[in-house]
mmCIF file of C-alpha atoms in Angstrom:
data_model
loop_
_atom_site.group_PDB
_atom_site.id
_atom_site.type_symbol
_atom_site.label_atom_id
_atom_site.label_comp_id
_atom_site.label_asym_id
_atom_site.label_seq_id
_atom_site.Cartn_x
_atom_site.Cartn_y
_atom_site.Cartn_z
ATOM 1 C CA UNK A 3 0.000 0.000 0.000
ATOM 2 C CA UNK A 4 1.490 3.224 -0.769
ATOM 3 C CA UNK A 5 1.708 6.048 1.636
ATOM 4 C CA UNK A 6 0.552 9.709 1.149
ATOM 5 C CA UNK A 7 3.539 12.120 0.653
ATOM 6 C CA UNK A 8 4.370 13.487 3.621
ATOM 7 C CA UNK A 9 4.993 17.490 4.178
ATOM 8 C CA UNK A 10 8.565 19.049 3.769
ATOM 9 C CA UNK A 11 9.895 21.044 6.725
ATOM 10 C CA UNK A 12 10.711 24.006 5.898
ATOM 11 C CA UNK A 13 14.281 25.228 5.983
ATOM 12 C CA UNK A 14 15.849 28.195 8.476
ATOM 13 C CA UNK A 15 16.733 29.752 5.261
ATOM 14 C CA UNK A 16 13.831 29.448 3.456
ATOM 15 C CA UNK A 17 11.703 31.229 6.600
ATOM 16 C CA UNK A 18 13.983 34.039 6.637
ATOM 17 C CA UNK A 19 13.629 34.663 3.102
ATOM 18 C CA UNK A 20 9.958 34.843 3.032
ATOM 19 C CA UNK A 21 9.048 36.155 6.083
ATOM 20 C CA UNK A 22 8.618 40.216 5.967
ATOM 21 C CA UNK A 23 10.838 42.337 7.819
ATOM 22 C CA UNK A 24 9.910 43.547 11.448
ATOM 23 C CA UNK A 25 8.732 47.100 12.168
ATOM 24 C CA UNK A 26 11.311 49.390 13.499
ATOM 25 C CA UNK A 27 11.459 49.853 17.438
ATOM 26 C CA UNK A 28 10.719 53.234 18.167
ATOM 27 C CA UNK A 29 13.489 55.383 20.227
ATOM 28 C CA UNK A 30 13.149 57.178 22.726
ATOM 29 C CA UNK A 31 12.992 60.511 22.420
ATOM 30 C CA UNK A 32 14.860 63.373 24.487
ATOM 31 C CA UNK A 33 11.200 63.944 27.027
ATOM 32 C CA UNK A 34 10.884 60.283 27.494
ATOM 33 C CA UNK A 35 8.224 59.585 25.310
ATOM 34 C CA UNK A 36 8.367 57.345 22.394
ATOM 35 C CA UNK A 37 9.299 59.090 18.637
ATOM 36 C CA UNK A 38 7.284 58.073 16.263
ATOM 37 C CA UNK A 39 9.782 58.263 13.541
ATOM 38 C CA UNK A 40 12.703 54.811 12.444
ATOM 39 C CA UNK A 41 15.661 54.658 14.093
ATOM 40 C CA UNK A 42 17.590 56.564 11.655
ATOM 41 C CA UNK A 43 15.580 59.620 11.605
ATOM 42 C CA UNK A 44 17.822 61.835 14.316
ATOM 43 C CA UNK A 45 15.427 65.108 15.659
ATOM 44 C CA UNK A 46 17.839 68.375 14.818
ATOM 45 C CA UNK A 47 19.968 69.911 17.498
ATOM 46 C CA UNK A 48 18.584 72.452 19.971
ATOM 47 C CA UNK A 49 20.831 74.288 22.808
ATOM 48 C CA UNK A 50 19.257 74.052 25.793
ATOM 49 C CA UNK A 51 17.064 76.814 26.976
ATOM 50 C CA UNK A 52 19.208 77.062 30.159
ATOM 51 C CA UNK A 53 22.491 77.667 28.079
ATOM 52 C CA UNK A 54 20.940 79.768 25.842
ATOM 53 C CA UNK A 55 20.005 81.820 28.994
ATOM 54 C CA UNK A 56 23.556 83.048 29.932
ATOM 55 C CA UNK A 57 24.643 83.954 26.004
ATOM 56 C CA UNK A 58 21.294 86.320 26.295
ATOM 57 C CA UNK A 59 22.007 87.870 29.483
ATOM 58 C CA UNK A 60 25.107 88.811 27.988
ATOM 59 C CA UNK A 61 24.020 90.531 25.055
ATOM 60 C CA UNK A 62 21.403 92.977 27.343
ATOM 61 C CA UNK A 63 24.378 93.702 29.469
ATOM 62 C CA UNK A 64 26.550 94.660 26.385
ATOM 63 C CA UNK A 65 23.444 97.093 25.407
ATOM 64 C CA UNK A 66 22.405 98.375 28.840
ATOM 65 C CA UNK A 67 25.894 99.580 28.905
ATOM 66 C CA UNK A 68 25.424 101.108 26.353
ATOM 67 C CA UNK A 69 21.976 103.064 27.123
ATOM 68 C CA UNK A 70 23.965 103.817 30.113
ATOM 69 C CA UNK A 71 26.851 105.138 28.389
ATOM 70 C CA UNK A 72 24.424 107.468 26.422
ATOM 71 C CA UNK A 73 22.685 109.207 29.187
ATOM 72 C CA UNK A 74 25.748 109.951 31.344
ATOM 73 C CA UNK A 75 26.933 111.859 27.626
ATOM 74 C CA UNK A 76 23.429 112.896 26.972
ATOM 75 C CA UNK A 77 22.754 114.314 30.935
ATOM 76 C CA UNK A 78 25.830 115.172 31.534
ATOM 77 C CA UNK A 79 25.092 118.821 32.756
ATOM 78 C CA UNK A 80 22.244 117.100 35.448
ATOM 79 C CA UNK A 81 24.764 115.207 36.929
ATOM 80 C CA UNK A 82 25.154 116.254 40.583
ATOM 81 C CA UNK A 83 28.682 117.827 42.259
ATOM 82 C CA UNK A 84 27.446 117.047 45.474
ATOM 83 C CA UNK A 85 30.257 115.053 47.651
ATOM 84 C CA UNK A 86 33.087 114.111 45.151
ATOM 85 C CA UNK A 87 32.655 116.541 42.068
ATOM 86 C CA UNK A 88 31.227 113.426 40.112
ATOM 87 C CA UNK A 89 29.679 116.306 37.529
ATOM 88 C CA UNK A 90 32.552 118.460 37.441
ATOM 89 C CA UNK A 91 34.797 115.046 36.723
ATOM 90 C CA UNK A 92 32.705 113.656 33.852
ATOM 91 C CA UNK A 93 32.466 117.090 32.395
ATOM 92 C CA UNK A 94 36.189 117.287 31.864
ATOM 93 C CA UNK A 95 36.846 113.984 30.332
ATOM 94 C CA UNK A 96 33.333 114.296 28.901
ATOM 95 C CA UNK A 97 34.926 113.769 24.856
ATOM 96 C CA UNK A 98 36.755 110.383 26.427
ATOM 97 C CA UNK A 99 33.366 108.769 27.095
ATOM 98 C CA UNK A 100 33.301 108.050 23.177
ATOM 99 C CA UNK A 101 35.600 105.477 24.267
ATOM 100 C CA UNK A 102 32.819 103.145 24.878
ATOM 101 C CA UNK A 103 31.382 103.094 21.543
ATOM 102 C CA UNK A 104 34.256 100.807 19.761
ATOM 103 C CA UNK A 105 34.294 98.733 22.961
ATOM 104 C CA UNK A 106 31.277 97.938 23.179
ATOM 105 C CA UNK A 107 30.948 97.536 19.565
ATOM 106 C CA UNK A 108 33.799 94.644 19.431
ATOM 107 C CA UNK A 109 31.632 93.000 22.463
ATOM 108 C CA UNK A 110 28.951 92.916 20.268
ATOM 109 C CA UNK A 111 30.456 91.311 17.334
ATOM 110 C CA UNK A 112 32.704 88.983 19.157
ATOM 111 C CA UNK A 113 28.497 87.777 20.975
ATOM 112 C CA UNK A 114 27.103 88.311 17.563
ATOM 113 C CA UNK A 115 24.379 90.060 18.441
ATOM 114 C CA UNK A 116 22.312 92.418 16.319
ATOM 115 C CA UNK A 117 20.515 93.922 19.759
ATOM 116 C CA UNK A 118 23.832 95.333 21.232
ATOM 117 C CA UNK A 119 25.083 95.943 18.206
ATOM 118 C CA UNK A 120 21.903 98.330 17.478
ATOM 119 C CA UNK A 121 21.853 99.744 21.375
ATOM 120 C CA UNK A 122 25.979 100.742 20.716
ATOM 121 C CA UNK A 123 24.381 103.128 17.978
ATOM 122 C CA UNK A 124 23.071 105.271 20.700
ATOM 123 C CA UNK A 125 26.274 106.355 22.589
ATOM 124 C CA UNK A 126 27.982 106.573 19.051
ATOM 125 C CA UNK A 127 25.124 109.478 17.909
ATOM 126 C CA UNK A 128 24.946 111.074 21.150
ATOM 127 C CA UNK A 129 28.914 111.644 21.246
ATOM 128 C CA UNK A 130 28.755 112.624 17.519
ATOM 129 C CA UNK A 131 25.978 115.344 18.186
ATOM 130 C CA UNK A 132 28.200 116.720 21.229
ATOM 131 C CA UNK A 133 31.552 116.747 19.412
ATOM 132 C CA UNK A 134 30.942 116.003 15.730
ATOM 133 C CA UNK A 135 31.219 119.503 15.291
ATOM 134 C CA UNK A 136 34.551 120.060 16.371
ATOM 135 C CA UNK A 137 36.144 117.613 14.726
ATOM 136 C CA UNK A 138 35.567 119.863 11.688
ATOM 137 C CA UNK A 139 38.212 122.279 10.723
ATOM 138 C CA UNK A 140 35.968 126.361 11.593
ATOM 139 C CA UNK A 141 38.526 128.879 10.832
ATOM 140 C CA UNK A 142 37.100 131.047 9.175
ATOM 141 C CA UNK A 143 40.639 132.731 7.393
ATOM 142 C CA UNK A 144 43.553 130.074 8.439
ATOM 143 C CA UNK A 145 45.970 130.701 11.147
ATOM 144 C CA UNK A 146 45.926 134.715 10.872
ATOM 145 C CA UNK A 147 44.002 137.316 9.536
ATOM 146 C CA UNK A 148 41.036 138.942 11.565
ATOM 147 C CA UNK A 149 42.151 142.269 13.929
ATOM 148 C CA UNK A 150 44.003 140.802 16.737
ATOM 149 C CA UNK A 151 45.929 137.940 17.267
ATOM 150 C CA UNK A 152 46.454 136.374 20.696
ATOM 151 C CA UNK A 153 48.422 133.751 22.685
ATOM 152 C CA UNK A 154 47.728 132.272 25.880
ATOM 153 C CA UNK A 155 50.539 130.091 27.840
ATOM 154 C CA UNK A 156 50.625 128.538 31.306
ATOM 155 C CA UNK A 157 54.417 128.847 31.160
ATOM 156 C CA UNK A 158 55.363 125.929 34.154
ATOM 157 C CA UNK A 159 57.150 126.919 37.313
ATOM 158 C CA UNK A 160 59.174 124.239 36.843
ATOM 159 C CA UNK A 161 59.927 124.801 33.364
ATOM 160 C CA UNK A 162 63.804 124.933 32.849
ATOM 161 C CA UNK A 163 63.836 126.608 29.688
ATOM 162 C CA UNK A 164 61.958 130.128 30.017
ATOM 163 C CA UNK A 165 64.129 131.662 27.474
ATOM 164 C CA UNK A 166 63.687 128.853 24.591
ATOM 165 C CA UNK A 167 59.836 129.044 25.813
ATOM 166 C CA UNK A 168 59.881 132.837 24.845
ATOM 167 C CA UNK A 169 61.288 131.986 21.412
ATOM 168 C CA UNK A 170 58.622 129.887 20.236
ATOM 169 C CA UNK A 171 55.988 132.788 21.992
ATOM 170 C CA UNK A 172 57.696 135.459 19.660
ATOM 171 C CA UNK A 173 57.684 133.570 16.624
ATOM 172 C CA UNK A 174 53.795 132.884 16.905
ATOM 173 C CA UNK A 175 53.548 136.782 15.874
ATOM 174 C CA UNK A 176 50.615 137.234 18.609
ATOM 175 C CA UNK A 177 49.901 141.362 19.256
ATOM 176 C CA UNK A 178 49.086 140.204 23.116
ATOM 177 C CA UNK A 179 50.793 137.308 24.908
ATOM 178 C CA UNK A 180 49.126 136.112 28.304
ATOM 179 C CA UNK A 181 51.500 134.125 30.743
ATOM 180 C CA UNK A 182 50.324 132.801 33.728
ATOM 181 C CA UNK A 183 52.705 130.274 36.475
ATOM 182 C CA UNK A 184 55.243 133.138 36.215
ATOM 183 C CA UNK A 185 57.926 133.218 39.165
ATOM 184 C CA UNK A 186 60.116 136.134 39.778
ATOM 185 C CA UNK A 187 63.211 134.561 38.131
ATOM 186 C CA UNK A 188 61.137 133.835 35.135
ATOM 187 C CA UNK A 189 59.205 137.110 34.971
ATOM 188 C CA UNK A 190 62.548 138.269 34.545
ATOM 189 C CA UNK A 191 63.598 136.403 31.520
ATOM 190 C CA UNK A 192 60.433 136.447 29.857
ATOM 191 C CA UNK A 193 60.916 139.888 29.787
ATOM 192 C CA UNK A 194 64.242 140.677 28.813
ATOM 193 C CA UNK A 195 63.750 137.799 25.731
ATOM 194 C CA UNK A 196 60.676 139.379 24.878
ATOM 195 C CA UNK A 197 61.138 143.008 25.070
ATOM 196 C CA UNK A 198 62.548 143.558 21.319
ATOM 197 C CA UNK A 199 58.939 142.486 19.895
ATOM 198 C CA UNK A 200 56.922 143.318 22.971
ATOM 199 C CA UNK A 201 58.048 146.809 24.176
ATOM 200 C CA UNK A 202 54.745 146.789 26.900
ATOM 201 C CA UNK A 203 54.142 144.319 29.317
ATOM 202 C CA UNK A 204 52.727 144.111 33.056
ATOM 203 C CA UNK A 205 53.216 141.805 35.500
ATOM 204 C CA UNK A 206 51.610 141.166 38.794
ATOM 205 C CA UNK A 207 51.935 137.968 40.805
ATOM 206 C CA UNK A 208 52.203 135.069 38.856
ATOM 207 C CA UNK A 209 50.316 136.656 35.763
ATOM 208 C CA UNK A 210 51.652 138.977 32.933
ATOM 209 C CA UNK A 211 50.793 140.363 29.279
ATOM 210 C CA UNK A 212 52.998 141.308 26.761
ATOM 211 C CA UNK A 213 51.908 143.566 23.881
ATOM 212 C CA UNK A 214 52.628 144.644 20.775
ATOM 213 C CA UNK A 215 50.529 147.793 21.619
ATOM 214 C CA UNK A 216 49.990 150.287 24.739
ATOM 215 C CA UNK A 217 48.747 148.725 28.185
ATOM 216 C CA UNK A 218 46.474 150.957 30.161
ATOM 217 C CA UNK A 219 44.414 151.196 33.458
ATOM 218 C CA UNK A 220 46.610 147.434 34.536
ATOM 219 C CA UNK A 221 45.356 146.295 37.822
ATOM 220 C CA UNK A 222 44.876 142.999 39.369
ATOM 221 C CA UNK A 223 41.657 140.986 39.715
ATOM 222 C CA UNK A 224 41.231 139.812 43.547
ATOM 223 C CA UNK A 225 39.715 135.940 42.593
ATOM 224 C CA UNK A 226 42.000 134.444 45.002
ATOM 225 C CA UNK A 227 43.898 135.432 48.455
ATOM 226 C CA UNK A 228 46.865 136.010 46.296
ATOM 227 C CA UNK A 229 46.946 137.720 42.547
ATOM 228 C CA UNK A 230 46.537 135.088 39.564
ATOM 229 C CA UNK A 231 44.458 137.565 38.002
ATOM 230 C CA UNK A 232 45.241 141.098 35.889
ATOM 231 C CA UNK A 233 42.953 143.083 33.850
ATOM 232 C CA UNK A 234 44.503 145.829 31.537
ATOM 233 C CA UNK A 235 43.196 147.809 28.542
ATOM 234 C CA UNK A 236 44.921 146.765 25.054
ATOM 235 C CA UNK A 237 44.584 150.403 22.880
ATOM 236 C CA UNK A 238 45.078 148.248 19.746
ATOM 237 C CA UNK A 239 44.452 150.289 16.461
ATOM 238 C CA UNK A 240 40.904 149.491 15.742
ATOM 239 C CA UNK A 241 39.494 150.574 19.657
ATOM 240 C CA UNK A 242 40.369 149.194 23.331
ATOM 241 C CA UNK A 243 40.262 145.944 24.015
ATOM 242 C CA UNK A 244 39.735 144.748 28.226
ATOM 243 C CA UNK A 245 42.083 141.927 28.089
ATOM 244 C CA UNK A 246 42.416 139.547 31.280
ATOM 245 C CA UNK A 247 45.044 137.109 32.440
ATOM 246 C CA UNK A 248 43.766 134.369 34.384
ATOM 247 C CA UNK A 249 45.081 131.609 36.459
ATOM 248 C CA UNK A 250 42.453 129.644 38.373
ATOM 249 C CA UNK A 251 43.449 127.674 41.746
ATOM 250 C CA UNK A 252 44.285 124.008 41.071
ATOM 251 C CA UNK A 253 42.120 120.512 41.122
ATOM 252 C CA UNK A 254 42.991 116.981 42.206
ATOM 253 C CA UNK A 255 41.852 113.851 42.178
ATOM 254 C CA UNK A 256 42.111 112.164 45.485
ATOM 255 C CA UNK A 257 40.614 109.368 47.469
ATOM 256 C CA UNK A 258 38.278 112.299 48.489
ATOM 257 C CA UNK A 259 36.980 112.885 44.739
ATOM 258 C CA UNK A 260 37.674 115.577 42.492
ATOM 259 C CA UNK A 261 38.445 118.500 44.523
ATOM 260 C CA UNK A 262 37.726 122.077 43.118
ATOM 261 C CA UNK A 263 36.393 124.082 45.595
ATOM 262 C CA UNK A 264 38.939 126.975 45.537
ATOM 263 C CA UNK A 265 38.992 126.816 41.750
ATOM 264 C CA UNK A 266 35.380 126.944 41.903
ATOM 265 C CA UNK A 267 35.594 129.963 43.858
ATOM 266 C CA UNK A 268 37.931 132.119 42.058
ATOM 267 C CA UNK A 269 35.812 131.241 39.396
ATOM 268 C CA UNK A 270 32.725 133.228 40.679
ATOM 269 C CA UNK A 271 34.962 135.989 42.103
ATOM 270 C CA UNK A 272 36.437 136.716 38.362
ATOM 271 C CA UNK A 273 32.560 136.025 36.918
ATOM 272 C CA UNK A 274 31.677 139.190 39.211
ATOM 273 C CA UNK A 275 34.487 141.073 37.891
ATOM 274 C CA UNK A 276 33.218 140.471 33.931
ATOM 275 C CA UNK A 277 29.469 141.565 35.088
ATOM 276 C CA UNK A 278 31.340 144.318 35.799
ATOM 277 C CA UNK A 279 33.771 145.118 33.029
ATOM 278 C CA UNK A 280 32.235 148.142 31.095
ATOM 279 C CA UNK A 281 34.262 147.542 28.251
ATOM 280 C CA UNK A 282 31.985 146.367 24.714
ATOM 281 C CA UNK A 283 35.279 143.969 23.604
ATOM 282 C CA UNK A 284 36.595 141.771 26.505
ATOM 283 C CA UNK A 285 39.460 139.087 26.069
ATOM 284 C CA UNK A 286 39.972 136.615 28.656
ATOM 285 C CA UNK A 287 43.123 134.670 28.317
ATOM 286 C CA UNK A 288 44.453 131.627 30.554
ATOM 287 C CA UNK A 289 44.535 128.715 32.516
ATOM 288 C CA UNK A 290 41.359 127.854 33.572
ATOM 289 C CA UNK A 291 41.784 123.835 35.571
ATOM 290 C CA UNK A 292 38.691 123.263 34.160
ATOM 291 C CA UNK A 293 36.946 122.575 30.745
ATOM 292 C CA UNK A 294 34.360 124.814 28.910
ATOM 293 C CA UNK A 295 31.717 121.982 29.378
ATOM 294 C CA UNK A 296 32.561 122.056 32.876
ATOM 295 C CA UNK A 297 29.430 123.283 34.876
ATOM 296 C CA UNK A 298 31.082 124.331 37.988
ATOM 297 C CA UNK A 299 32.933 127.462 35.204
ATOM 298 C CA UNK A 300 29.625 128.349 34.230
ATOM 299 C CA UNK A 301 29.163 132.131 35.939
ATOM 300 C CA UNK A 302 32.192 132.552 33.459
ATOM 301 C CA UNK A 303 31.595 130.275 30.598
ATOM 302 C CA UNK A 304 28.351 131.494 30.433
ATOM 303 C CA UNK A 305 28.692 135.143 29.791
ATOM 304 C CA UNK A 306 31.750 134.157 27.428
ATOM 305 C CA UNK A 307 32.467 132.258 24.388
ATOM 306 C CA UNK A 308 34.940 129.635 23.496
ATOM 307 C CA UNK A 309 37.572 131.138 20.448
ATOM 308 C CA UNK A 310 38.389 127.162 20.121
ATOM 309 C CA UNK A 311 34.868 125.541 20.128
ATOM 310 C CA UNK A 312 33.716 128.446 17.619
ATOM 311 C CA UNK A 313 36.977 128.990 15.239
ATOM 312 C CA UNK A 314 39.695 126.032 15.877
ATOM 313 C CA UNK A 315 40.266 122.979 14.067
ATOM 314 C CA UNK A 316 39.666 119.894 16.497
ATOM 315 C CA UNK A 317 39.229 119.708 20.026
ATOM 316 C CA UNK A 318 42.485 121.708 20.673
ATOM 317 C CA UNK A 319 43.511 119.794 24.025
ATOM 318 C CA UNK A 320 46.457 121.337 25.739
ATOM 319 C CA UNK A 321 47.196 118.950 28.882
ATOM 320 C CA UNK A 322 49.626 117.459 29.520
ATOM 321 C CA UNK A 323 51.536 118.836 26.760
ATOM 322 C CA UNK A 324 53.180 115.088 26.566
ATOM 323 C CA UNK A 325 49.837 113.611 25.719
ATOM 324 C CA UNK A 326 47.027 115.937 25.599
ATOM 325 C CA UNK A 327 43.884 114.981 26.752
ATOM 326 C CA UNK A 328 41.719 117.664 28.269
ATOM 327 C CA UNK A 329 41.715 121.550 27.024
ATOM 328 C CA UNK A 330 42.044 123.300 30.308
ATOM 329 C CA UNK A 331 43.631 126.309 28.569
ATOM 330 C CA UNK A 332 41.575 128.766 26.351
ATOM 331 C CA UNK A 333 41.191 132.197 24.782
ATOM 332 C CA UNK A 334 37.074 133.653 25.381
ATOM 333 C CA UNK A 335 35.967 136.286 24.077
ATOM 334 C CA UNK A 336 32.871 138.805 23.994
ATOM 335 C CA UNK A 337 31.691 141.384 21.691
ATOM 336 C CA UNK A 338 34.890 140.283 19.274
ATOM 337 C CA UNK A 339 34.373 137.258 16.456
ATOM 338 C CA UNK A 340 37.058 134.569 16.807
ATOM 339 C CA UNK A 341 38.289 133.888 13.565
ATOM 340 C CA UNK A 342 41.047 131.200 13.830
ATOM 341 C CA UNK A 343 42.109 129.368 17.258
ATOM 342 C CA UNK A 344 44.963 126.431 17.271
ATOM 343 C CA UNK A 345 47.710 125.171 19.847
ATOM 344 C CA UNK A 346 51.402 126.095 19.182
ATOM 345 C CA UNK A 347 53.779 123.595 19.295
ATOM 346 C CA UNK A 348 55.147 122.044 22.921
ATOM 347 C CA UNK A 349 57.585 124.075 24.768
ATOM 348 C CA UNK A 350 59.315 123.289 28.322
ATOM 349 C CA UNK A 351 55.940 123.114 29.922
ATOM 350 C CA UNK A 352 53.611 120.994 30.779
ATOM 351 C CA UNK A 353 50.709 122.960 28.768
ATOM 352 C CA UNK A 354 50.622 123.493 25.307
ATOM 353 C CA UNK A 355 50.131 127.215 24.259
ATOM 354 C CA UNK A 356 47.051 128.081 22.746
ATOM 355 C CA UNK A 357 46.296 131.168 20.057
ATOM 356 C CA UNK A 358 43.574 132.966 18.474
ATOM 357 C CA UNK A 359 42.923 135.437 15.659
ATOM 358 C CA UNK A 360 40.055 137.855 16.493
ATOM 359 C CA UNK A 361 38.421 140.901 14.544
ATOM 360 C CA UNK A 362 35.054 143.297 15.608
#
């Protein structure tokens, strides 16, 4: 009797040939849950919101300092002087403050952010709108021209060459020459180098003016307990001229601040003396320890005008003569039109000289 045929077993190989591949096991994904997508399928990166956190805080620090950097130029004058002269400080190294802008700008490109970048914009116009203007080149006619020409020169006690100083004085061609930080032994050499192109001059204290034309009605102006102060009428060929030398007390920077308070005072004492100068054309010449943005100088400043911030070329900075970085020195005027003002060259002081051409 025959058999049926009985079944084949199927092979391993066979089986794994046929049968259909098995569904991808899901992976986890970064929450804990289950992602929906095969294995291969990676989600794309995504820092962390708590380091992203730190690179952000960074960038509104970059710009606050910057908003902040724009009001203290922009509010400068509402600063207080109360305590340690904070005001009076700022106001002097007020055209440094532009410091910040490239700073802050290479702190915003090195975060690569478009925020600080944008908030550094605001210091940069602020310090433009203060100063923009005298980076521009004003004078009107060059170095000369105009009715009178006039130099101004904190000379240095301590400066060991008073006669080589004279020199470069005379060859500026000034018609009035103001010298303040005079001693007696210097006094004396100023004069003797500069008599041949100066035949009047007046001394008193530590002040003097030499001039190309008659000095009348010289007297000193009492701004401090001693004279660093003279007033004397210039009879120049176009009408008098009340021309003053002026050296205000010092200031210092201390532990205790920025201290001014005698300079502030001799600074009302000689604004009196201008309320009362009768003369229509006034010329005040000098050392001033202060800047014309300087608020404590305003019952001068403010009846006065600036020869350099109306006629010069630049900010015209004149200390220290080494490297200068403030203008403490300056020529104002009323009733007269600054033409020209500019620094001379360095001499064996530690101020640079300054000069101004000035007509009716």
């Amino acid at each position: 009797m025959l058999s049926p045929p009985r079944a084949e077993a199927a092979s391993p190989a066979t089986d794994a040939a046929t049968a259909p591949d098995p569904e991808p096991e899901p992976r986890p994904a970064s929450d804990g849950s289950e992602s929906a997508g095969p294995a291969s399928t990676r989600p794309a990166f995504t820092r962390p919101a708590s380091r992203r956190r730190p690179a952000r805080r960074a960038d509104h620090l970059i710009a606050a300092a910057a908003v902040l950097c724009a009001a203290l130029m922009a509010l400068h004058a509402w600063i207080p002087n109360a305590g340690v002269n904070a005001g009076s400080l700022l106001q002097t190294l007020l055209p440094w403050t532009g410091l910040c802008v490239p700073v802050l700008l290479v702190l915003a490109a090195v975060r690569r952010s478009r925020t600080a970048a944008v908030a550094v914009l605001a210091p940069a116009v602020v310090w433009v709108t203060l100063f923009g203007g005298a980076l521009t080149d004003k004078r009107s006619e060059g170095v000369g021209g105009g009715d009178l020409t006039v130099v101004s020169h904190n000379v240095g006690e301590g400066n060991t060459d008073p006669a080589g100083t004279a020199r470069v004085l005379a060859a500026a061609g000034a018609d009035v020459l103001a010298l303040e930080e005079l001693s007696d032994a210097s006094a004396a050499v100023y004069s003797r180098e500069l008599a041949a192109a100066y035949p009047h001059h007046a001394v008193i204290g530590g002040v003097g003016l030499w001039s190309r034309h008659p000095l009348a009605d010289v007297k000193a102006v009492p701004i401090m307990p001693w004279t660093r102060a003279l007033r004397a009428t210039a009879r120049t060929p176009d009408g008098p001229v009340a021309v003053y030398a002026v050296h205000l007390a010092s200031v210092r920077v201390s532990a205790a601040g920025f201290t001014t308070g005698r300079r502030n005072d001799a600074a009302r004492e000689l604004a009196a003396a201008l309320r009362a100068e009768p003369a229509p054309r006034v010329v005040v010449l000098g050392d001033f320890n202060g800047t014309y943005q300087d608020g404590a100088l305003d019952p001068v400043t403010s009846q006065l005008r600036s020869a350099q911030r109306e006629a010069g070329d630049g900010l015209g900075f004149t200390w220290p003569a080494a490297f200068p970085m403030v203008r403490i020195d300056d020529v104002l005027v009323r009733g007269m039109t600054a033409r020209a003002a500019w620094t001379l060259p360095a001499t064996g002081s530690d101020h640079l000289p300054v000069a101004a051409t000035l007509s009716r």
